[in-house]
PDB file of C-alpha atoms in Angstrom:
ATOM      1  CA  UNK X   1      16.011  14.991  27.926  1.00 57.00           C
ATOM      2  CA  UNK X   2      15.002  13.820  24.177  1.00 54.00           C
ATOM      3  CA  UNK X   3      17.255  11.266  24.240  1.00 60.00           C
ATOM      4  CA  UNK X   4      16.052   9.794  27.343  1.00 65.00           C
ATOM      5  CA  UNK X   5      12.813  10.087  26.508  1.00 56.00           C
ATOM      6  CA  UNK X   6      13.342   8.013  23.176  1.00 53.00           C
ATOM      7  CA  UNK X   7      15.286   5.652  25.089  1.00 52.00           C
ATOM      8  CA  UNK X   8      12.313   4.881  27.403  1.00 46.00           C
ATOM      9  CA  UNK X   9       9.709   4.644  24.142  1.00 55.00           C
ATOM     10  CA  UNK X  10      12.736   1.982  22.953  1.00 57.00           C
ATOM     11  CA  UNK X  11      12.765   0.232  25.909  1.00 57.00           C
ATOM     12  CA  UNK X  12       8.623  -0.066  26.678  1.00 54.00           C
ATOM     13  CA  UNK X  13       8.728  -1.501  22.997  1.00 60.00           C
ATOM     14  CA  UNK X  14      10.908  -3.892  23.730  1.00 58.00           C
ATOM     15  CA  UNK X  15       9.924  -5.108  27.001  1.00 63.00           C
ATOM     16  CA  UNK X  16       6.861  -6.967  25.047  1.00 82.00           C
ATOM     17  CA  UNK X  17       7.686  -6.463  21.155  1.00 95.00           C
ATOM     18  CA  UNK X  18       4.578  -8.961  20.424  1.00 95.00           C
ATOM     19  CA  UNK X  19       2.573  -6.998  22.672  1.00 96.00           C
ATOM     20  CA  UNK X  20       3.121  -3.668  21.131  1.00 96.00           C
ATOM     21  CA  UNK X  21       2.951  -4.675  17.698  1.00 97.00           C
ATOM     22  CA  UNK X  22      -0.636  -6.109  18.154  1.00 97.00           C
ATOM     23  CA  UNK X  23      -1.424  -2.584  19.620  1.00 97.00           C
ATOM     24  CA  UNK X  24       0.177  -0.791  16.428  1.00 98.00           C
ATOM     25  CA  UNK X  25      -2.183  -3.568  14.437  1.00 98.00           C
ATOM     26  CA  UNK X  26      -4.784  -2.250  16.063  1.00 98.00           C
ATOM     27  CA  UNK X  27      -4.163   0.904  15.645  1.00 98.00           C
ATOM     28  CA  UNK X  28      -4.064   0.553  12.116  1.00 97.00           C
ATOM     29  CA  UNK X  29      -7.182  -0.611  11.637  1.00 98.00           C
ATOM     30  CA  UNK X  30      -8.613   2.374  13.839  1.00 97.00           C
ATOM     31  CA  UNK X  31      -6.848   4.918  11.575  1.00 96.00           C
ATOM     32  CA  UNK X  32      -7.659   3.465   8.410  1.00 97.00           C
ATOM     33  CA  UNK X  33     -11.437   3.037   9.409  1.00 97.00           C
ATOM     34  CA  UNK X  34     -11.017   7.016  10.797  1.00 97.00           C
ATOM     35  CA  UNK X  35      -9.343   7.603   7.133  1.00 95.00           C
ATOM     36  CA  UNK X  36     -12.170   5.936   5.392  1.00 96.00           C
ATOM     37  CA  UNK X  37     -15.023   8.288   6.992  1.00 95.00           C
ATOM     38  CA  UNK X  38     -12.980  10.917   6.139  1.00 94.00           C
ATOM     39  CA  UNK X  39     -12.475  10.371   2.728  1.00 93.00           C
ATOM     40  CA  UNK X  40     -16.329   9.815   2.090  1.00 88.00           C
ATOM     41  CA  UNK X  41     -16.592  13.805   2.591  1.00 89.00           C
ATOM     42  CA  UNK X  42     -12.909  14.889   1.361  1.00 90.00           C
ATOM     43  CA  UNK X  43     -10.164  13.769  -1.339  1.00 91.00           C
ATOM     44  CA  UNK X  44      -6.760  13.480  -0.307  1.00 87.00           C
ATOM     45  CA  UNK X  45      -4.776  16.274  -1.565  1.00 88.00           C
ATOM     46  CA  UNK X  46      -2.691  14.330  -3.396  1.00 85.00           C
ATOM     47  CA  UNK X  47      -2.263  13.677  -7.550  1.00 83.00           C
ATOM     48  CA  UNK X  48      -4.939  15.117 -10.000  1.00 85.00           C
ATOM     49  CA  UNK X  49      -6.441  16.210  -6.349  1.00 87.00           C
ATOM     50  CA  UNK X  50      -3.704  17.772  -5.497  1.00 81.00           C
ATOM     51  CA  UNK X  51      -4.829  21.696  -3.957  1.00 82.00           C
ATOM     52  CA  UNK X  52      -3.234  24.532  -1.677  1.00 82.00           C
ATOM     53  CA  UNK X  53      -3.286  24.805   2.299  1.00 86.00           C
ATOM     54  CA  UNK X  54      -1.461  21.273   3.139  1.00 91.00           C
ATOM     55  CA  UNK X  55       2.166  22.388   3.736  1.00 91.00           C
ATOM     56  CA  UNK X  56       4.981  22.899   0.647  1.00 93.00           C
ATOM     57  CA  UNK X  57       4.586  21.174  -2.429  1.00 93.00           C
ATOM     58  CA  UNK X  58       7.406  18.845  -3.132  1.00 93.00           C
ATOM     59  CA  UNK X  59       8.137  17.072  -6.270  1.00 92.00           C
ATOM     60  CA  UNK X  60       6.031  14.565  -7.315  1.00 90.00           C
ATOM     61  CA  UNK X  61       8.338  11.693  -7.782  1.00 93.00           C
ATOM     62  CA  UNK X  62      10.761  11.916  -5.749  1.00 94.00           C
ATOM     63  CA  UNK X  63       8.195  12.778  -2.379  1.00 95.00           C
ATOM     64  CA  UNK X  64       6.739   9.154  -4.080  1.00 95.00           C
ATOM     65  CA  UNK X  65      10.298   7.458  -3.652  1.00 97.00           C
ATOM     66  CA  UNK X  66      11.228   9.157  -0.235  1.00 97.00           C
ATOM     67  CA  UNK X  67       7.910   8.305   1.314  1.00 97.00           C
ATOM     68  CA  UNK X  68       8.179   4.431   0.119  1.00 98.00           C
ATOM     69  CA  UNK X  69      12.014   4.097   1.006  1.00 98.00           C
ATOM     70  CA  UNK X  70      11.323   2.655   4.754  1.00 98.00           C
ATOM     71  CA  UNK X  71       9.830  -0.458   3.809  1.00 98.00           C
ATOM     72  CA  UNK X  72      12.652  -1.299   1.874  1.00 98.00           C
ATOM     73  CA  UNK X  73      15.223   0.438   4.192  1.00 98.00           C
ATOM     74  CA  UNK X  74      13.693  -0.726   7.121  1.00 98.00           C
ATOM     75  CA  UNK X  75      13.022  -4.565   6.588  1.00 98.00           C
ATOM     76  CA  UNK X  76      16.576  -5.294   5.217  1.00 97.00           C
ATOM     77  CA  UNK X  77      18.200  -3.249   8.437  1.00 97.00           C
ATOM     78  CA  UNK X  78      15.826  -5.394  11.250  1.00 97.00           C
ATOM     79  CA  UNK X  79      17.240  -8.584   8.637  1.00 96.00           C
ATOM     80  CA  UNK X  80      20.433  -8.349   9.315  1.00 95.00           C
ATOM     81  CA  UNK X  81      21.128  -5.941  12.563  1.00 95.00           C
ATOM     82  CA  UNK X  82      18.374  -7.739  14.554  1.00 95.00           C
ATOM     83  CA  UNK X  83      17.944 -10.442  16.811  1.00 93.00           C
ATOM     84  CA  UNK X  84      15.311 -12.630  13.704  1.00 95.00           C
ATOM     85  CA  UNK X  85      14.709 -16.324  15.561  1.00 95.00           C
ATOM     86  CA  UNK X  86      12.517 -17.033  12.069  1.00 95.00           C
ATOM     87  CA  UNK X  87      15.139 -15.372   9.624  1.00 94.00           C
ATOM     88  CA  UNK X  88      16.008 -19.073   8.655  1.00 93.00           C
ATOM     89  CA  UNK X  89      12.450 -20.454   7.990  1.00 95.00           C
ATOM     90  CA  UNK X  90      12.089 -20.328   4.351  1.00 95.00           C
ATOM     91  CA  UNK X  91       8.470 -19.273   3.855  1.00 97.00           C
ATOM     92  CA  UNK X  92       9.303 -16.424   6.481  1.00 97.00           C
ATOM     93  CA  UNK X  93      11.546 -15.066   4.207  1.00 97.00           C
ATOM     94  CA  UNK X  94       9.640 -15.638   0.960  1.00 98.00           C
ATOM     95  CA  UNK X  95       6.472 -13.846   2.903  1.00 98.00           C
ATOM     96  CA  UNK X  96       9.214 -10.925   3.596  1.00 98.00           C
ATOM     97  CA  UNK X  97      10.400 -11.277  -0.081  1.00 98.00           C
ATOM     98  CA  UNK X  98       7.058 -11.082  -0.902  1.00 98.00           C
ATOM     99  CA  UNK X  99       6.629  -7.585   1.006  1.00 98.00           C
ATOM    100  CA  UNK X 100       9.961  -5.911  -0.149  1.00 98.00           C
ATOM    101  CA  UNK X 101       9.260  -6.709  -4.249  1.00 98.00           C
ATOM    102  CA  UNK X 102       6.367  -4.844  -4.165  1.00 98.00           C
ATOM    103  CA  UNK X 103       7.933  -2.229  -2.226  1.00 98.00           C
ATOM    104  CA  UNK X 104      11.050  -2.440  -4.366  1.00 98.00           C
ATOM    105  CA  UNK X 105       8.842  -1.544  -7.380  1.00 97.00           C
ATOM    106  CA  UNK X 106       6.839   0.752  -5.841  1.00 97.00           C
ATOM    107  CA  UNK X 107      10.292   3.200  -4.237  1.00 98.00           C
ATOM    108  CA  UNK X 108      12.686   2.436  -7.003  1.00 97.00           C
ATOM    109  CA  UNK X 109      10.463   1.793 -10.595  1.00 96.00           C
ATOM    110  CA  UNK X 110       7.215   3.084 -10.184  1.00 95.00           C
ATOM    111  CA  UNK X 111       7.516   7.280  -9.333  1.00 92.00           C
ATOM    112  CA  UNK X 112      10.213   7.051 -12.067  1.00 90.00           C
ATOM    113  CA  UNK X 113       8.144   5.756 -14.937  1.00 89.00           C
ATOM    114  CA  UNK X 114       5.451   8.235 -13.913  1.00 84.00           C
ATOM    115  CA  UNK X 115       4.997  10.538 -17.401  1.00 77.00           C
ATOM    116  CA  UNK X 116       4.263  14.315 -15.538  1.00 72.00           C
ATOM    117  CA  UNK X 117       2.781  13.847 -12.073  1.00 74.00           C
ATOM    118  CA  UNK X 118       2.046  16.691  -9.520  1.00 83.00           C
ATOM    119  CA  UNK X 119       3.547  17.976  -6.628  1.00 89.00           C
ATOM    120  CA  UNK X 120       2.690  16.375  -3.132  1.00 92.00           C
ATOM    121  CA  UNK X 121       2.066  18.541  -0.479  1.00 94.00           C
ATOM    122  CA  UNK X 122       4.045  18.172   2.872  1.00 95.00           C
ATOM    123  CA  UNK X 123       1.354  16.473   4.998  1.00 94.00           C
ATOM    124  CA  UNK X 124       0.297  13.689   2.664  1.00 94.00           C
ATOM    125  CA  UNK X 125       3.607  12.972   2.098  1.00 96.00           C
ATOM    126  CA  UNK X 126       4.799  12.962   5.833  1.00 96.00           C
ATOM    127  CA  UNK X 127       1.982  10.710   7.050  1.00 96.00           C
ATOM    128  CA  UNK X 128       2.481   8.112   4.150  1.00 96.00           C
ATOM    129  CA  UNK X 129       6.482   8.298   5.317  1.00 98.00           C
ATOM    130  CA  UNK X 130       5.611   7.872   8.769  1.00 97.00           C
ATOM    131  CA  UNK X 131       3.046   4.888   7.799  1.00 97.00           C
ATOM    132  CA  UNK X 132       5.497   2.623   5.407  1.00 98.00           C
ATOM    133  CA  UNK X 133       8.152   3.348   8.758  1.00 98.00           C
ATOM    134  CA  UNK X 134       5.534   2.097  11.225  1.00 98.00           C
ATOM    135  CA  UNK X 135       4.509  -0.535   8.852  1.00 98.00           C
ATOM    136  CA  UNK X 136       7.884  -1.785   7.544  1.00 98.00           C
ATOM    137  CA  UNK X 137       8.818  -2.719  10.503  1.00 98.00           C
ATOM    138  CA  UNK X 138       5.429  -4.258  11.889  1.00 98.00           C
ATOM    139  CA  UNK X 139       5.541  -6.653   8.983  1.00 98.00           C
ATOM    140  CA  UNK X 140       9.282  -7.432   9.206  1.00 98.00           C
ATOM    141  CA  UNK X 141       9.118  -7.986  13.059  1.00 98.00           C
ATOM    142  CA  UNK X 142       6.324 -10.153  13.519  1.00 98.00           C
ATOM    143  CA  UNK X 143       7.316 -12.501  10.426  1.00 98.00           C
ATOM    144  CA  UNK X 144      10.755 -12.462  10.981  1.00 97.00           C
ATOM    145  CA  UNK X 145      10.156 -13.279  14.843  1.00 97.00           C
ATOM    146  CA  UNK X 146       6.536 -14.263  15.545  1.00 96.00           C
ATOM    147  CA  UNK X 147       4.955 -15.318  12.474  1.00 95.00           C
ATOM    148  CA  UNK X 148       4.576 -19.610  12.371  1.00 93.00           C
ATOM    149  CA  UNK X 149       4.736 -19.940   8.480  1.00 94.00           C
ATOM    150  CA  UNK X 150       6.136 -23.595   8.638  1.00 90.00           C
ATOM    151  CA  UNK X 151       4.596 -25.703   5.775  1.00 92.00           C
ATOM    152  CA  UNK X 152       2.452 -28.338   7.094  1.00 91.00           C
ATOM    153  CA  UNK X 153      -1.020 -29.991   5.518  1.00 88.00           C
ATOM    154  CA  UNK X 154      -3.186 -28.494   6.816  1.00 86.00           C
ATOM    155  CA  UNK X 155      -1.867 -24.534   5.929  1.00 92.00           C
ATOM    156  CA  UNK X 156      -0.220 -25.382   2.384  1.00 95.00           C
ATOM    157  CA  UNK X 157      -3.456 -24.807   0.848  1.00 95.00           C
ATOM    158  CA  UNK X 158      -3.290 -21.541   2.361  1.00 96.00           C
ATOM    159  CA  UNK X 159      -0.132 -20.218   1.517  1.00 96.00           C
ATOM    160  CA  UNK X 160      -0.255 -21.566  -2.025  1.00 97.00           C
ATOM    161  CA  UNK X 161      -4.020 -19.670  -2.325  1.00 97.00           C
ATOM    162  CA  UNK X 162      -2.381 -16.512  -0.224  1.00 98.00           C
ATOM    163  CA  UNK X 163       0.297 -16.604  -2.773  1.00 98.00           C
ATOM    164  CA  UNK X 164      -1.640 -16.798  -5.865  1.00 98.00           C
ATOM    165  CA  UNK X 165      -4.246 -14.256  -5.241  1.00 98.00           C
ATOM    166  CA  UNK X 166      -0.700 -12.099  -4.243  1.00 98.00           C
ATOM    167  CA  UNK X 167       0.620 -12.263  -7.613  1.00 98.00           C
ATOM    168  CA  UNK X 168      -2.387 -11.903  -9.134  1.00 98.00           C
ATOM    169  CA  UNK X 169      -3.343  -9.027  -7.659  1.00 98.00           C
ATOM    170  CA  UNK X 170       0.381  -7.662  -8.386  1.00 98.00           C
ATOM    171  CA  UNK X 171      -0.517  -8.686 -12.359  1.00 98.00           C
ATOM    172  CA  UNK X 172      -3.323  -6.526 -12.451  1.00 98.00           C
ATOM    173  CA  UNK X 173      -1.798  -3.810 -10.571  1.00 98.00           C
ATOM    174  CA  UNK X 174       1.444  -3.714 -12.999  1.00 98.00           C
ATOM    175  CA  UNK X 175      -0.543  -3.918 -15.982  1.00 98.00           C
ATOM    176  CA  UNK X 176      -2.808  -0.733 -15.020  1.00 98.00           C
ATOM    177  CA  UNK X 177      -0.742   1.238 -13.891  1.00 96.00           C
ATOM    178  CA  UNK X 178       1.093   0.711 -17.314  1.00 96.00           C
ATOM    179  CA  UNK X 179      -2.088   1.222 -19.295  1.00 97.00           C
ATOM    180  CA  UNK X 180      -2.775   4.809 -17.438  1.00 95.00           C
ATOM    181  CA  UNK X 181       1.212   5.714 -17.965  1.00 91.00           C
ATOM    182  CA  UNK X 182       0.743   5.119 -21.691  1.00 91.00           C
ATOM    183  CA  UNK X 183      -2.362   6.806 -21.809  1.00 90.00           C
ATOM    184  CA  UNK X 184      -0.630   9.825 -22.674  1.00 81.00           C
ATOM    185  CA  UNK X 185       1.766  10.309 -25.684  1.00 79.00           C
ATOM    186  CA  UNK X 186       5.329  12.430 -24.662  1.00 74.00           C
ATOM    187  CA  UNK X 187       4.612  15.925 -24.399  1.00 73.00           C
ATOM    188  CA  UNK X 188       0.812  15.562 -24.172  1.00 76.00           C
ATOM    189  CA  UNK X 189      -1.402  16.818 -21.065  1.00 78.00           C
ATOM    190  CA  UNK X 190      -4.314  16.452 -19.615  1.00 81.00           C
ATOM    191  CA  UNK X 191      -6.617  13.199 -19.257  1.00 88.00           C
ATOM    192  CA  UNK X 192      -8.070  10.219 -21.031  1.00 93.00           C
ATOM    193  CA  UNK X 193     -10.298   7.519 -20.260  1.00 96.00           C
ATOM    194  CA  UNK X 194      -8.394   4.252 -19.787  1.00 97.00           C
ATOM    195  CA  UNK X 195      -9.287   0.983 -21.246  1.00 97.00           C
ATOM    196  CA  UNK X 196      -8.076  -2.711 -21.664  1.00 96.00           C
ATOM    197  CA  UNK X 197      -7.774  -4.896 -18.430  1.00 97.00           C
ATOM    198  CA  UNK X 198      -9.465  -4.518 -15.328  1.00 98.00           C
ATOM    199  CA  UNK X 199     -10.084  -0.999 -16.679  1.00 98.00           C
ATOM    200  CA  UNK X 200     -12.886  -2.650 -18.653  1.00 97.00           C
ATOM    201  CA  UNK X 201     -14.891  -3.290 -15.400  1.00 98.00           C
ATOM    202  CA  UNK X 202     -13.724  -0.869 -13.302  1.00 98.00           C
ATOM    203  CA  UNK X 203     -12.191   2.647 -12.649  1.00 98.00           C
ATOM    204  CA  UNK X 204      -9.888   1.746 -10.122  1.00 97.00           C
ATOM    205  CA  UNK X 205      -8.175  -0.973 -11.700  1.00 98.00           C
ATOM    206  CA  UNK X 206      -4.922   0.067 -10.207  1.00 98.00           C
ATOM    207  CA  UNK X 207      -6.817   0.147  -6.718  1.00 98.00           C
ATOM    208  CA  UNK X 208      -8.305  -2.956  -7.238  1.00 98.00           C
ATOM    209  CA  UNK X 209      -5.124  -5.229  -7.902  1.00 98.00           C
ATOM    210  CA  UNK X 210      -3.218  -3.684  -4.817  1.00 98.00           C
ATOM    211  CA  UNK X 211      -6.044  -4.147  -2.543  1.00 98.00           C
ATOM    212  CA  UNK X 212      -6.526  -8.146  -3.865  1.00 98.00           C
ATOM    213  CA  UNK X 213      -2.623  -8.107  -3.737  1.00 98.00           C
ATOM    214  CA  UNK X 214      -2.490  -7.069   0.020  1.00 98.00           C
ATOM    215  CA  UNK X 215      -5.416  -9.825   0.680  1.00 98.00           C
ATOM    216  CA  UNK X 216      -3.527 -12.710  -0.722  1.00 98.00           C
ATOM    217  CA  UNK X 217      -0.516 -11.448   1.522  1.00 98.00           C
ATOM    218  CA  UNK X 218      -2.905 -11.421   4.686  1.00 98.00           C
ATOM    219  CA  UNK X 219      -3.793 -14.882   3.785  1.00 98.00           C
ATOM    220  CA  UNK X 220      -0.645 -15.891   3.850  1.00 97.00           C
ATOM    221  CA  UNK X 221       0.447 -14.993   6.625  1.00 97.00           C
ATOM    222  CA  UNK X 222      -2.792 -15.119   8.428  1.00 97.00           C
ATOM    223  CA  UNK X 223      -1.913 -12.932  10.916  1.00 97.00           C
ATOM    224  CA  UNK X 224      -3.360  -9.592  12.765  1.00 98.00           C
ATOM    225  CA  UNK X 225      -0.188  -7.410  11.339  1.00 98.00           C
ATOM    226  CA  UNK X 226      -1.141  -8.761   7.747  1.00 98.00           C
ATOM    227  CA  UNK X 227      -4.649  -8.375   8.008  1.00 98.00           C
ATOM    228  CA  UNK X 228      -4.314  -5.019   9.574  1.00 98.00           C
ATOM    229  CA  UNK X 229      -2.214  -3.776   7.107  1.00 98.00           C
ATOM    230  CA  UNK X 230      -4.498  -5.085   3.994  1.00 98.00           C
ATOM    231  CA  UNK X 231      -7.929  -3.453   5.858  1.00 98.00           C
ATOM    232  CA  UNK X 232      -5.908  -0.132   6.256  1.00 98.00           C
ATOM    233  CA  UNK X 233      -5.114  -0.376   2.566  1.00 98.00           C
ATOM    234  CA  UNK X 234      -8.789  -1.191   1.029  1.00 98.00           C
ATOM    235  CA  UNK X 235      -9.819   2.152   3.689  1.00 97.00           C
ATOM    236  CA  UNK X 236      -7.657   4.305   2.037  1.00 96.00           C
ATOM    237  CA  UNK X 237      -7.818   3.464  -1.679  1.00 96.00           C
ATOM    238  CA  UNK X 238     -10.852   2.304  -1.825  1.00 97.00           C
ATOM    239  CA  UNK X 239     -12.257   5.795  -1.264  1.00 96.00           C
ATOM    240  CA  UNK X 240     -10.351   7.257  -3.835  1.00 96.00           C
ATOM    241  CA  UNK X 241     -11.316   4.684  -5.883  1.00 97.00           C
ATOM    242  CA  UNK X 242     -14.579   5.978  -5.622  1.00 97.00           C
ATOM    243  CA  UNK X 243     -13.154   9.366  -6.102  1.00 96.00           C
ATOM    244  CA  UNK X 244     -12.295   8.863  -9.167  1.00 96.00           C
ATOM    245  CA  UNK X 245     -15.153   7.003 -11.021  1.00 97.00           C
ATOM    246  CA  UNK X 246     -17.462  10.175 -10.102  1.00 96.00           C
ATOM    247  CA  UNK X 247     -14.534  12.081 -11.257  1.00 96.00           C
ATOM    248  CA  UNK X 248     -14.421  10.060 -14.591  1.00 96.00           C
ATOM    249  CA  UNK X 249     -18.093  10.609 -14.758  1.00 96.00           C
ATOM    250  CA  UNK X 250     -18.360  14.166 -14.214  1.00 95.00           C
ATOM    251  CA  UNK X 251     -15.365  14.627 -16.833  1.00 95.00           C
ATOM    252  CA  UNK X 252     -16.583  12.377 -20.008  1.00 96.00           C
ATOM    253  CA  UNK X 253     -19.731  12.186 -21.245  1.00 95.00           C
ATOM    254  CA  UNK X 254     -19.009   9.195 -23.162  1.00 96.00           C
ATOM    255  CA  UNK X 255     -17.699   7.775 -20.062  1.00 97.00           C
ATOM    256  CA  UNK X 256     -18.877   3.833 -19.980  1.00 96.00           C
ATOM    257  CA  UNK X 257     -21.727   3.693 -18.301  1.00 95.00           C
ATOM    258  CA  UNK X 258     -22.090  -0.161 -17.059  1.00 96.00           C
ATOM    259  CA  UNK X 259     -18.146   0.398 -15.377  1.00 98.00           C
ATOM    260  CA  UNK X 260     -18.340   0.552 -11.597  1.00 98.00           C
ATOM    261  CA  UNK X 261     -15.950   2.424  -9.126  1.00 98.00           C
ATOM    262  CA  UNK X 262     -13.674  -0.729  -7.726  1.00 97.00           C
ATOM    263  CA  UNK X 263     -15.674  -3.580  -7.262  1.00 96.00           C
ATOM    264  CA  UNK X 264     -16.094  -5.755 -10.725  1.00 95.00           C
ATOM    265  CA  UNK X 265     -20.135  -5.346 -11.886  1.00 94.00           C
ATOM    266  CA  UNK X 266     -21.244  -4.613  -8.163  1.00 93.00           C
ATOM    267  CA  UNK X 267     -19.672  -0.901  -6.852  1.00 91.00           C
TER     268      UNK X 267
END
């Protein structure tokens, strides 16, 4: 009974693929503007806000490398078990190489050069599982099958400016994260305020560079999957971005008054 049920959720996806990944776009955006509300009354029980009543805690980093595998696993099983007629496009597979080195990093580096970390309860961790699923293949499908990334004159500009404000938001993501991982000497707890880079301007640095990084790759690829996928990620770290400023605030008196939450000199 499962099994046929599965098969017919297989086959209704595949009987319009384009169709029913512009429905999962959409859906995106609906749950990360639902997410957003949310998190303007609530923080999500996750990290320093980590609390009881949200399912088992699980170990920090390796919840953090489970939870990101899929959009690693994913993408390179649709590459090279699937039916990909834009697999031999070049830009459509430096927009997928694109996707996979940040999620390379973020499964396979980053939750190992975390210095402590807390546990992550079961539900946070299921729904980010079942989101970099949903979205590794979203991404993968639609570039690898839909997306029209071939260079012409009139979208160079954009890929080159897509590209660039990629990276650069990848720079300053790198570079915070390793200013709040050396915040910390070895065997020391508690927090600190950061400073140097973006940190200078803002409290979510880290927050800042991922959501520019996910707008350069929406540019890009200037499509709805993209731009779904970079709304859905300024909706849910934004908010914590906020989070933590008034956190920051509340914490240290000497806390730097002219920094704003995630937007440099305006919020």
């Amino acid at each position: 009974m499962a099994s046929t049920w599965i098969q017919d959720i297989i086959s209704f996806v595949l009987s319009d693929e384009k169709r029913t990944i512009e429905y999962v776009s959409y859906i995106f955006i609906f749950w990360g503007l639902s997410v957003c509300v949310l998190l303007m009354s609530m923080t999500a029980p996750y990290g320093r806000y980590s609390r009881p009543g949200w399912g088992i805690l699980l170990p920090g980093k390796i919840a953090w490398f489970i939870q990101e595998l899929p959009c690693c696993v994913v993408p390179l099983l649709i590459y090279y078990y699937a039916d990909c007629p834009k697999a031999g496009v070049l830009m459509n597979r430096f927009s997928l190489g694109l996707f996979l080195f940040h999620y390379f990093h973020r499964t396979f580096l980053f939750p190992f050069l975390i210095r402590g970390g807390k546990p992550t309860p079961l539900f946070p961790f299921v729904m980010a599982f079942m989101f970099c699923t949903i979205n590794g293949y979203v991404q993968t499908r639609y570039i690898l099958k839909y997306a029209d990334l071939t260079v012409t004159q009139s979208s160079l500009n954009r890929i080159i400016i897509g590209t660039a404000i990629f990276f650069i938001g990848m720079g300053i993501n790198l570079h915070s994260d390793h200013i709040l991982r050396n915040l910390r000497k070895p065997g020391e707890k508690g927090y600190k305020i950061p400073y140097g880079g973006m940190f200078q301007y803002i409290s979510g640095a880290n927050f800042f560079g991922e959501i520019v990084e996910w707008f350069g790759f929406a540019v890009l690829n200037w499509s709805l999957p993209a731009a779904a996928f970079s709304l859905f990620t300024i909706c849910n770290i934004a908010p914590r971005a906020i989070q933590h400023h008034r956190w920051y605030q509340g914490k240290f008196k000497e806390y730097p008054k002219n920094r704003k939450a995630i937007i440099p000199f305006l919020f």
